[in-house]
Short mmCIF file of C-alpha atoms in Angstrom, two decimals:
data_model
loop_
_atom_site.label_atom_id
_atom_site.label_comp_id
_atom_site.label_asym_id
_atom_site.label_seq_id
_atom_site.Cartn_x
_atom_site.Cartn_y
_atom_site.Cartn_z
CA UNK A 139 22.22 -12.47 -16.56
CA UNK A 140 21.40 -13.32 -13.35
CA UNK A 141 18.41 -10.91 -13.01
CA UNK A 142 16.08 -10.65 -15.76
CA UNK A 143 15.08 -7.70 -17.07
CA UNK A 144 13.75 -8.74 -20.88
CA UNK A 145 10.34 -9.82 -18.70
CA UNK A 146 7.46 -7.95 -20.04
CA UNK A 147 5.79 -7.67 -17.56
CA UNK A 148 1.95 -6.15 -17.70
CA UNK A 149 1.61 -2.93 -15.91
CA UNK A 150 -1.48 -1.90 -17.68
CA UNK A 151 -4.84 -2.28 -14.95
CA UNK A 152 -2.33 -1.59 -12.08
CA UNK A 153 -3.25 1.55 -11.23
CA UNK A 154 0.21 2.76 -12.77
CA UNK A 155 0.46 6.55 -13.64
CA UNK A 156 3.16 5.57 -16.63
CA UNK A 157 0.83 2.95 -18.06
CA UNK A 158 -2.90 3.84 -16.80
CA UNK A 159 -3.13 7.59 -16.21
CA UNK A 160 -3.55 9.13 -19.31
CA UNK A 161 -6.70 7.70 -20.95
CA UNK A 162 -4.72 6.10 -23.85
CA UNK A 163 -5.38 3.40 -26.21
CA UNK A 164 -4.24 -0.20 -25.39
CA UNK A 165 -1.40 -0.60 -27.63
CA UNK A 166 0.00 3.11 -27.00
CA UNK A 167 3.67 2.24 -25.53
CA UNK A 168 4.34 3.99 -22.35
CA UNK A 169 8.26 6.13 -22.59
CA UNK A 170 7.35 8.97 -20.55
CA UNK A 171 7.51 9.47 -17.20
CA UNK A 172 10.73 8.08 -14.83
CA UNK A 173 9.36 5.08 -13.92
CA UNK A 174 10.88 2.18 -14.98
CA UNK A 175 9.22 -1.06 -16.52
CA UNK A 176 11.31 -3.49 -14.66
CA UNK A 177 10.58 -5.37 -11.22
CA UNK A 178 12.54 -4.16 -8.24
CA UNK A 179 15.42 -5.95 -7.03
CA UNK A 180 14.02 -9.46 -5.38
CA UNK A 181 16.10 -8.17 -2.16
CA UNK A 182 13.64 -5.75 -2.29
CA UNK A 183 10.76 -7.63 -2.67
CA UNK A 184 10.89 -9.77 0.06
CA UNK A 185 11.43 -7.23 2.18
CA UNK A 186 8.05 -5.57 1.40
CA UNK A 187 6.57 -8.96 1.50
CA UNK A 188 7.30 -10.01 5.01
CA UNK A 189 6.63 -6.78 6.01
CA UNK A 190 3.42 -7.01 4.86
CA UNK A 191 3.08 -10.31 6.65
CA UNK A 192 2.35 -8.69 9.66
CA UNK A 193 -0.91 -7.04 8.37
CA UNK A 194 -0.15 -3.74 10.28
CA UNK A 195 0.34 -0.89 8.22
CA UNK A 196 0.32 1.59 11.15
CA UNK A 197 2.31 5.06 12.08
CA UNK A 198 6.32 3.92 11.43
CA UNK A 199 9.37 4.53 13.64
CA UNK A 200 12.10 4.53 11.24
CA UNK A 201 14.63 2.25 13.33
CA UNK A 202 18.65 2.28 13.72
CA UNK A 203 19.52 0.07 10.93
CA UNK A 204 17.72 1.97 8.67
CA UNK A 205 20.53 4.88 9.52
CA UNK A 206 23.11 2.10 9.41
CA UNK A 207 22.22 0.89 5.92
CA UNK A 208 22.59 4.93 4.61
CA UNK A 209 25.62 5.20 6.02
CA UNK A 210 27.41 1.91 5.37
CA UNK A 211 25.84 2.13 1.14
CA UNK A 212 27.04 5.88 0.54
CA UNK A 213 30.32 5.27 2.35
CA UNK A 214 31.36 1.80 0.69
CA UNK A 215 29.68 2.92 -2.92
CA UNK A 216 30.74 6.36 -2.95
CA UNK A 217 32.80 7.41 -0.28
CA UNK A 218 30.52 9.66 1.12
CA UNK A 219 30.71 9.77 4.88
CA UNK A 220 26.94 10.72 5.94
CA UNK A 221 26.27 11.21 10.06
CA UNK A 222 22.84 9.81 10.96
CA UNK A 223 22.32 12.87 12.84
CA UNK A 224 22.03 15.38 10.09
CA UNK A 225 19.39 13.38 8.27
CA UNK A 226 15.99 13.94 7.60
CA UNK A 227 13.79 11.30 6.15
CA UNK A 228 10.63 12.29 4.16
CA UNK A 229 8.34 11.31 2.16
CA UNK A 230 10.48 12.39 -1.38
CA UNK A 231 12.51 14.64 -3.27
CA UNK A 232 9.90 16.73 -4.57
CA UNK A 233 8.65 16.95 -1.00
CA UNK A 234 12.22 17.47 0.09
CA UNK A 235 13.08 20.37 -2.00
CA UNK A 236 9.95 22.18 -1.35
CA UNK A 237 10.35 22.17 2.15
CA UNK A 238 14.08 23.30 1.91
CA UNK A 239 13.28 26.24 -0.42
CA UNK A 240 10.46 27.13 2.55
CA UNK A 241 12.87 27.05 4.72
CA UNK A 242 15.87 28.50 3.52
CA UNK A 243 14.18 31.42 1.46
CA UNK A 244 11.51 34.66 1.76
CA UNK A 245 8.74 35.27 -1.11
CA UNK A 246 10.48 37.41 -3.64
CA UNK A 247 14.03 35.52 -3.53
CA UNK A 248 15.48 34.57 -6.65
CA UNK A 249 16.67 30.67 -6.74
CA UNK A 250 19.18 29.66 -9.76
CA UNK A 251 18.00 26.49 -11.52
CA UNK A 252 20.41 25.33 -14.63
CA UNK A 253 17.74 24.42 -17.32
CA UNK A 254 16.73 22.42 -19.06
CA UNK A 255 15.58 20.93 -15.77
CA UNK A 256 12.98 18.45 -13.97
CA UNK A 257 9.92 20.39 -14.52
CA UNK A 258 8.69 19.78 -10.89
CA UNK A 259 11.67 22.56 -9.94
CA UNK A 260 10.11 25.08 -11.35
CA UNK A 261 6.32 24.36 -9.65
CA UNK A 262 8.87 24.27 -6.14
CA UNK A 263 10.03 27.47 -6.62
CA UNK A 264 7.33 29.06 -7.87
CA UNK A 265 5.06 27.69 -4.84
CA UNK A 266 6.90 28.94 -2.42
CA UNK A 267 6.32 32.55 -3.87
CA UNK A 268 10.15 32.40 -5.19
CA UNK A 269 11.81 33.99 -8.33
CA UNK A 270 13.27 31.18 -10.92
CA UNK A 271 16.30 32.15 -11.99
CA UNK A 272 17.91 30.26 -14.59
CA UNK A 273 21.09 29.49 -15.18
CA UNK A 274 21.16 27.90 -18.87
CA UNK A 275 23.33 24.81 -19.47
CA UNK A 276 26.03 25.35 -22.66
CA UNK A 277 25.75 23.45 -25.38
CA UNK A 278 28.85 21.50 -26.92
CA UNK A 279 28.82 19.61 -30.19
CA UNK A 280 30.59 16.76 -30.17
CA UNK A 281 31.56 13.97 -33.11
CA UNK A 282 28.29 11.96 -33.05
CA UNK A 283 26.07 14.17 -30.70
CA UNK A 284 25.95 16.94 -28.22
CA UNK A 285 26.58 17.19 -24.59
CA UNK A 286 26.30 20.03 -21.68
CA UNK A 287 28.33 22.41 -19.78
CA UNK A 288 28.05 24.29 -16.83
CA UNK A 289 27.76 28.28 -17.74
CA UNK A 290 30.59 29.66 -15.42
CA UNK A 291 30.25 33.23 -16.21
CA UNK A 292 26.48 33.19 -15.97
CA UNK A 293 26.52 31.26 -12.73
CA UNK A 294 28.91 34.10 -10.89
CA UNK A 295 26.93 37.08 -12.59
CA UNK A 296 23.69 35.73 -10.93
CA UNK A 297 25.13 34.39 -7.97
CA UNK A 298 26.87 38.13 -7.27
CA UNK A 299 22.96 39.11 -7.00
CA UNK A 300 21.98 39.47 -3.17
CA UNK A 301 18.72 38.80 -4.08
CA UNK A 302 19.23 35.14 -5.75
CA UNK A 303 20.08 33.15 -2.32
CA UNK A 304 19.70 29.11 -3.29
CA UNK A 305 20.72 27.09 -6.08
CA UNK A 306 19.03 24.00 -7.14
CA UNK A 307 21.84 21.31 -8.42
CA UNK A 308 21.10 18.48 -10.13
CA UNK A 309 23.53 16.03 -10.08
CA UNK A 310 23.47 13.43 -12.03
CA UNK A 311 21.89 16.05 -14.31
CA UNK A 312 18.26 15.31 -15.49
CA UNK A 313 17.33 15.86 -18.18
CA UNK A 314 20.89 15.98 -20.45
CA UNK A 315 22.29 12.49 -18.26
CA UNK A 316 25.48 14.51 -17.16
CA UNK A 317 27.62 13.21 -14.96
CA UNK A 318 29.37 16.43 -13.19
CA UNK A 319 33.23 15.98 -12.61
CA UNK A 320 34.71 16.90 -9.45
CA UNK A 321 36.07 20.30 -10.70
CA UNK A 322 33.03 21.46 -12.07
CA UNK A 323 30.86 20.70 -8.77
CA UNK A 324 34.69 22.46 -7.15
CA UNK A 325 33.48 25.61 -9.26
CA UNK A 326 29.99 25.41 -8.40
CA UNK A 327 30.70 25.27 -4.21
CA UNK A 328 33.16 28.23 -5.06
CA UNK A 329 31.20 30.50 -6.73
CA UNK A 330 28.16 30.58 -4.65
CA UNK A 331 29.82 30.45 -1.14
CA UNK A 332 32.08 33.61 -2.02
CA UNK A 333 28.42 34.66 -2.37
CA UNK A 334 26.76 33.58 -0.11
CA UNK A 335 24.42 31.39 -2.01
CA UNK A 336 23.16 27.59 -0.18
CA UNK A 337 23.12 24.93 -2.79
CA UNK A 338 20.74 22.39 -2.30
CA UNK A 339 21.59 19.15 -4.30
CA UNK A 340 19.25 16.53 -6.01
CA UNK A 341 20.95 13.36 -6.27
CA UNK A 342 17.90 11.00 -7.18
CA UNK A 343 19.50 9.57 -10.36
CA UNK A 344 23.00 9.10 -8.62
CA UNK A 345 22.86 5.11 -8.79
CA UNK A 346 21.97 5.52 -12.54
CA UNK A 347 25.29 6.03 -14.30
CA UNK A 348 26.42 4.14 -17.57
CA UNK A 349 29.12 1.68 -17.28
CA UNK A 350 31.46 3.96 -19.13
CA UNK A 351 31.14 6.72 -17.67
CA UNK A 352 33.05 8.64 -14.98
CA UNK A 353 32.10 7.67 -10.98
CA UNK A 354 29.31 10.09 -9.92
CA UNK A 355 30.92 12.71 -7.00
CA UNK A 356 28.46 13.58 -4.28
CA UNK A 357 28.15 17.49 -4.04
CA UNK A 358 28.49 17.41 -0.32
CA UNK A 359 32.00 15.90 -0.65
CA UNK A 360 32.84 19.03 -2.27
CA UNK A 361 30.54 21.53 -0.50
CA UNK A 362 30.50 21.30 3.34
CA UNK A 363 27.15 23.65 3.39
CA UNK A 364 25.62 21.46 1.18
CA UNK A 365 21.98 20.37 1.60
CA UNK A 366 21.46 16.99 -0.50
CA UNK A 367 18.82 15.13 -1.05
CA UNK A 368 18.44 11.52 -2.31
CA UNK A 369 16.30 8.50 -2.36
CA UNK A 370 16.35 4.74 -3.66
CA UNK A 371 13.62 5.16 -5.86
CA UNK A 372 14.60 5.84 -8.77
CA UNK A 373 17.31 3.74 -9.26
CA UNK A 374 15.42 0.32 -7.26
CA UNK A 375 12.10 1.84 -9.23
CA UNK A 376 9.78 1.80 -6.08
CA UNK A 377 8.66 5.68 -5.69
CA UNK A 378 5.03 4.63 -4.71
CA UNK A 379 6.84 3.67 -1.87
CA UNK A 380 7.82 6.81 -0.91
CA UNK A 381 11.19 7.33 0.83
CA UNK A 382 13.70 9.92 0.88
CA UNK A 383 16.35 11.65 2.90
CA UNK A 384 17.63 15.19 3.33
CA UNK A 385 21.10 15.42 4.47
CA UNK A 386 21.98 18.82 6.09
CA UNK A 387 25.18 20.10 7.68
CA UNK A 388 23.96 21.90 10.59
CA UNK A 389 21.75 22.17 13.37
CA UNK A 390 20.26 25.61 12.29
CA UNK A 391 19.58 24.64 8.76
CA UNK A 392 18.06 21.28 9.85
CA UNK A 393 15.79 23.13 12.36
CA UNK A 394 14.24 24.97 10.11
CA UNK A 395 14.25 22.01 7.34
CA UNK A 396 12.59 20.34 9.59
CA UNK A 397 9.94 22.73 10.61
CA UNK A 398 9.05 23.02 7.00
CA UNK A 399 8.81 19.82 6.70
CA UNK A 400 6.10 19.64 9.17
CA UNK A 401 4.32 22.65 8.02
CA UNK A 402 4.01 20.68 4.78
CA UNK A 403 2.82 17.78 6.63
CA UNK A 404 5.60 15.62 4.57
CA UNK A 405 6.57 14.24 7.87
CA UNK A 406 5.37 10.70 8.27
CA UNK A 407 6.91 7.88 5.62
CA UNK A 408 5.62 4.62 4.38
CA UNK A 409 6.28 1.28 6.12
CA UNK A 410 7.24 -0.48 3.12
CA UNK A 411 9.55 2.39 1.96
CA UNK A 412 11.84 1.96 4.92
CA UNK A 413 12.21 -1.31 4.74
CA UNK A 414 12.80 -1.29 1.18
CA UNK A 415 15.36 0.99 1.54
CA UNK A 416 16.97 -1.21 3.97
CA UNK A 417 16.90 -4.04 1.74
CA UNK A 418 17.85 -2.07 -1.35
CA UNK A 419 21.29 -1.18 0.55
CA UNK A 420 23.01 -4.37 0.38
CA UNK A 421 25.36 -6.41 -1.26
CA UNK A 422 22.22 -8.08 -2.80
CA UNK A 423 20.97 -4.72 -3.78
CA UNK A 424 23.97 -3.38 -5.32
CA UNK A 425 24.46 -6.59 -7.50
CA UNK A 426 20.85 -6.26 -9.42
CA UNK A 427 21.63 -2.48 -9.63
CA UNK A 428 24.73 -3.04 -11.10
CA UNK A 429 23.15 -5.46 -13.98
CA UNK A 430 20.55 -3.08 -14.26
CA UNK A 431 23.05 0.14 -15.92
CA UNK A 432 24.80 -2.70 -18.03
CA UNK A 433 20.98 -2.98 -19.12
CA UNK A 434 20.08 0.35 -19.47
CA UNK A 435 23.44 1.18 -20.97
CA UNK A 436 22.78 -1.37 -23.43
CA UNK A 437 19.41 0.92 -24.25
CA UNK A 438 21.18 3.91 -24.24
CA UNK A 439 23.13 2.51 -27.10
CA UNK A 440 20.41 0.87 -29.38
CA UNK A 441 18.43 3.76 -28.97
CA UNK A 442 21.00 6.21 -29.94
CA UNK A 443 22.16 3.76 -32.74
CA UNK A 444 18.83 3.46 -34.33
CA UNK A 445 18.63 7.41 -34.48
CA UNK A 446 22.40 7.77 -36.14
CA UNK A 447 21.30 5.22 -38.64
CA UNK A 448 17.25 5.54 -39.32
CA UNK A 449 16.94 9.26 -38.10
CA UNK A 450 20.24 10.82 -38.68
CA UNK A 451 19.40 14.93 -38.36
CA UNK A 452 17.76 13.70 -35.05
CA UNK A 453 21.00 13.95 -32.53
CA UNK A 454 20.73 12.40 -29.15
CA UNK A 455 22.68 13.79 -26.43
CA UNK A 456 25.56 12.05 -25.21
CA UNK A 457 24.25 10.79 -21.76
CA UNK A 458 26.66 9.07 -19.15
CA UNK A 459 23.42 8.64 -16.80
CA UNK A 460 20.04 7.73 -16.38
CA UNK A 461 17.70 6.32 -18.62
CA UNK A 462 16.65 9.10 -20.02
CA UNK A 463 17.55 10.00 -23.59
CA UNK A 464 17.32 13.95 -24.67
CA UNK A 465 16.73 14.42 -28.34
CA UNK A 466 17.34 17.39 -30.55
CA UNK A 467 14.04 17.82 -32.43
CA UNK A 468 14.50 20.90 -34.57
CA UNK A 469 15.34 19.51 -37.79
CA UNK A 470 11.31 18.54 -37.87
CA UNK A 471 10.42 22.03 -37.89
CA UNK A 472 7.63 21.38 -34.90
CA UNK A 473 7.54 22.35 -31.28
CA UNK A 474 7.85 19.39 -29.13
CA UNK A 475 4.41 19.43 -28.06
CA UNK A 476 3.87 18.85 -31.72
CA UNK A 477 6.44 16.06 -31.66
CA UNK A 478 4.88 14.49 -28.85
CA UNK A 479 1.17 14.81 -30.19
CA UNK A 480 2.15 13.19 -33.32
CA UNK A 481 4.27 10.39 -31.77
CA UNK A 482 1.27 10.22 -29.59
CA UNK A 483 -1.74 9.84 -32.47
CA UNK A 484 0.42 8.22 -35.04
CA UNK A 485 3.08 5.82 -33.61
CA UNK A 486 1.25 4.78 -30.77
CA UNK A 487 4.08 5.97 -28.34
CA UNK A 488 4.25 8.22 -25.59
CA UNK A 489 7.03 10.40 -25.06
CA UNK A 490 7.90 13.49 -22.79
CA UNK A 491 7.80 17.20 -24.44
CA UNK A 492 10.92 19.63 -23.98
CA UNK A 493 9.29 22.21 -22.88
CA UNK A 494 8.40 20.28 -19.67
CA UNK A 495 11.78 20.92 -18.77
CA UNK A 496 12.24 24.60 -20.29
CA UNK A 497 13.75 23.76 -23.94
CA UNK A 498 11.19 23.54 -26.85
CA UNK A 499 14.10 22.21 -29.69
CA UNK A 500 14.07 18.64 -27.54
CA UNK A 501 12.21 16.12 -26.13
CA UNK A 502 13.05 13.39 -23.55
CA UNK A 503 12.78 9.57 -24.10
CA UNK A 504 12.84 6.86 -20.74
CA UNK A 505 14.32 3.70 -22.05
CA UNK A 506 14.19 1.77 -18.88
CA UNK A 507 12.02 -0.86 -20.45
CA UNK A 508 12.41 -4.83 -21.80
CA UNK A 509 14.20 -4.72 -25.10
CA UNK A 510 11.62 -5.64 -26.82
CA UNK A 511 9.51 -2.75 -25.99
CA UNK A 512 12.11 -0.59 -26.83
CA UNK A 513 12.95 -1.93 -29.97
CA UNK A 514 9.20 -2.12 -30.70
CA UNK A 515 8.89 1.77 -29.54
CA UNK A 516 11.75 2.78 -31.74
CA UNK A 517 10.44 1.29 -35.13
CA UNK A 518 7.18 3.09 -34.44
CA UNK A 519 8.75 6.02 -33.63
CA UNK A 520 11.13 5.68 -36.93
CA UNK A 521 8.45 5.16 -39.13
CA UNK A 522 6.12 7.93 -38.04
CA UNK A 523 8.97 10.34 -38.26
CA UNK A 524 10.30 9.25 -41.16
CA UNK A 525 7.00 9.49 -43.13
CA UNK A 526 6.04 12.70 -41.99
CA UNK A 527 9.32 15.03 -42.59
CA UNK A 528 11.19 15.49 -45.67
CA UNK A 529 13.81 16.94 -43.42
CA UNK A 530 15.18 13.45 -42.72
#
């Protein structure tokens, strides 16, 4: 490897929320929150660096090549032509898709979210004075595990509602790690424009698919009415820097994105963010992040391979993205709050709750950490469980 990702590196007395924010003990092991345990890519980092050279952090114009690094990453990587002049930078997603359910909707309106979802959807819509709607993803079993479908049927019935008028995609999907093919994001753009429904797209994890898996399709190759929004930081882990764009198709839309943007005061970005993203968009940048899914992928696998062998009524889904392992906990016989608060007091490891995300029967795991933690993380969490059910 050229990059290396087995440092452990210390995060703890950083002012980290993964590592620092929750008031645990010193040897509780941190798989929670999407944040990533690994240093950036060094592209990356020397960016920031001489930028902070200059020792003025003031109010940032974000220049032309930061428009020509979007354009020329998207198009080469995915083949995703965007024009400079229907972006909107901001500060992040979250901020992103708040502002664009502001704009695009009036108190009352339903908005369809496909759950299990990224808990911060829900606060969004619900902010804004907005009805969730959800559009529950189908299970499928499959030989070793599970995976999820979109629910066709469902989707038309409550897109056929006048009163449900967005859609909140997720695609990649987080947090079941699907990858959406081209006909099912086909379906999607068919359904709601015969009804007049705007989809708004969160591509966040779109740099975060498995080696193995199928090419991730942006929605707004599919959709021309598409709203999208997407950011380097999850995949280059550098969200404190704070850096995202909003793609929209037209000039209305934008307006009123953009007004909502600045009603939210979400309109100024982070020095370091835009040059990071700069710097992230490069040959240079797209070598680390390639090593870095053969990494995570690697996870994916000892993680799901410890749970076939050690914790076999345990089935993890079968993820083609992210780093973010959903696990079928209802073989225990506990909610996962319960889960987690045991994991918590008696393995020492933090992990996310399912009902965060709408589905009590999982919980969610982020193995985007050294081997060695994981591996560490995974006996603990074997043992605890193991002890403490006579259901496995």
């Amino acid at each position: 490897m050229k990059f290396n990702f087995d440092e452990l590196t210390e995060r703890r007395g950083t002012s980290s929320m993964k590592w620092d924010g929750e008031g645990d003990h010193a040897d509780v092991l941190q798989l929670w929150v999407a944040d990533m345990d690994f240093r950036t890519a060094p592209v990356v980092t020397e960016a920031v660096l001489k930028r902070a050279s200059s020792g003025i952090f003031g109010y940032t114009a974000v220049p032309d090549k930061y428009y020509v690094a979007l354009e020329r990453w998207f198009a080469e990587r995915h083949g995703w032509t965007i024009d400079r002049q229907k972006v909107i930078y901001t500060s992040g997603v979250v901020p992103a898709l708040s502002a664009i359910i502001k704009a695009l909707t009036k108190p009352g309106q339903g908005v369809i979210l496909q759950t299990p979802a990224y808990n911060c959807f829900f606060s969004s819509i619900r902010n804004n004075g907005c009805k969730i709607v959800e559009n529950p993803l189908l299970r499928n079993e499959t030989p070793d595990g599970f995976t999820f479908s979109i629910d066709f049927d469902s989707l038309e019935e409550l897109a056929s509602d006048p009163d449900n008028t967005l859609m909140v995609l997720c695609n990649p999907h987080n947090p079941t790690g699907r990858v959406w093919t081209a006909n099912e994001l086909t379906r999607v753009a068919d359904i709601c424009s015969r009804h007049g429904v705007r989809v708004v797209s969160d591509e966040i994890h779109c740099e975060l698919v498995h080696p193995t898996s199928r090419p991730y399709t942006p929605y707004a190759t599919i959709d021309k009415d598409a709203i999208v929004c997407c950011s380097p930081s999850k995949a280059f882990n550098i969200a404190g820097l704070q850096i995202a764009n909003i793609v929209a198709p037209d000039m209305s839309t934008r307006s009123r994105i953009d007004r909502a943007i600045n009603d939210n005061e979400v309109c100024d970005v982070n020095p370091f963010g835009v040059e990071a993203l700069q710097a992230a968009y490069t040959p240079d940048g797209a070598m680390w992040l390639d090593e870095l899914n053969r990494y995570l992928y690697d996870n994916y696998l000892c993680l799901r391979e410890t749970f076939t062998k050690h914790l076999p009524a345990l089935k993890v889904c079968d993820s083609e993205s992210t780093y973010l392992a959903w696990v079928d906990i209802t073989a225990l016989g506990m909610t996962s709050n319960e889960v987690a608060e045991l994991l918590l007091e008696k393995a020492g490891v933090r992990i996310s709750s399912g009902k965060t995300y709408g589905d009590d029967r999982y919980i969610r795991i982020n193995y985007a950490c050294p081997h060695r933690r994981l591996d560490e993380a995974l006996s603990r969490i074997v043992n605890t469980l193991s002890s403490t059910s006579k259901n496995l």
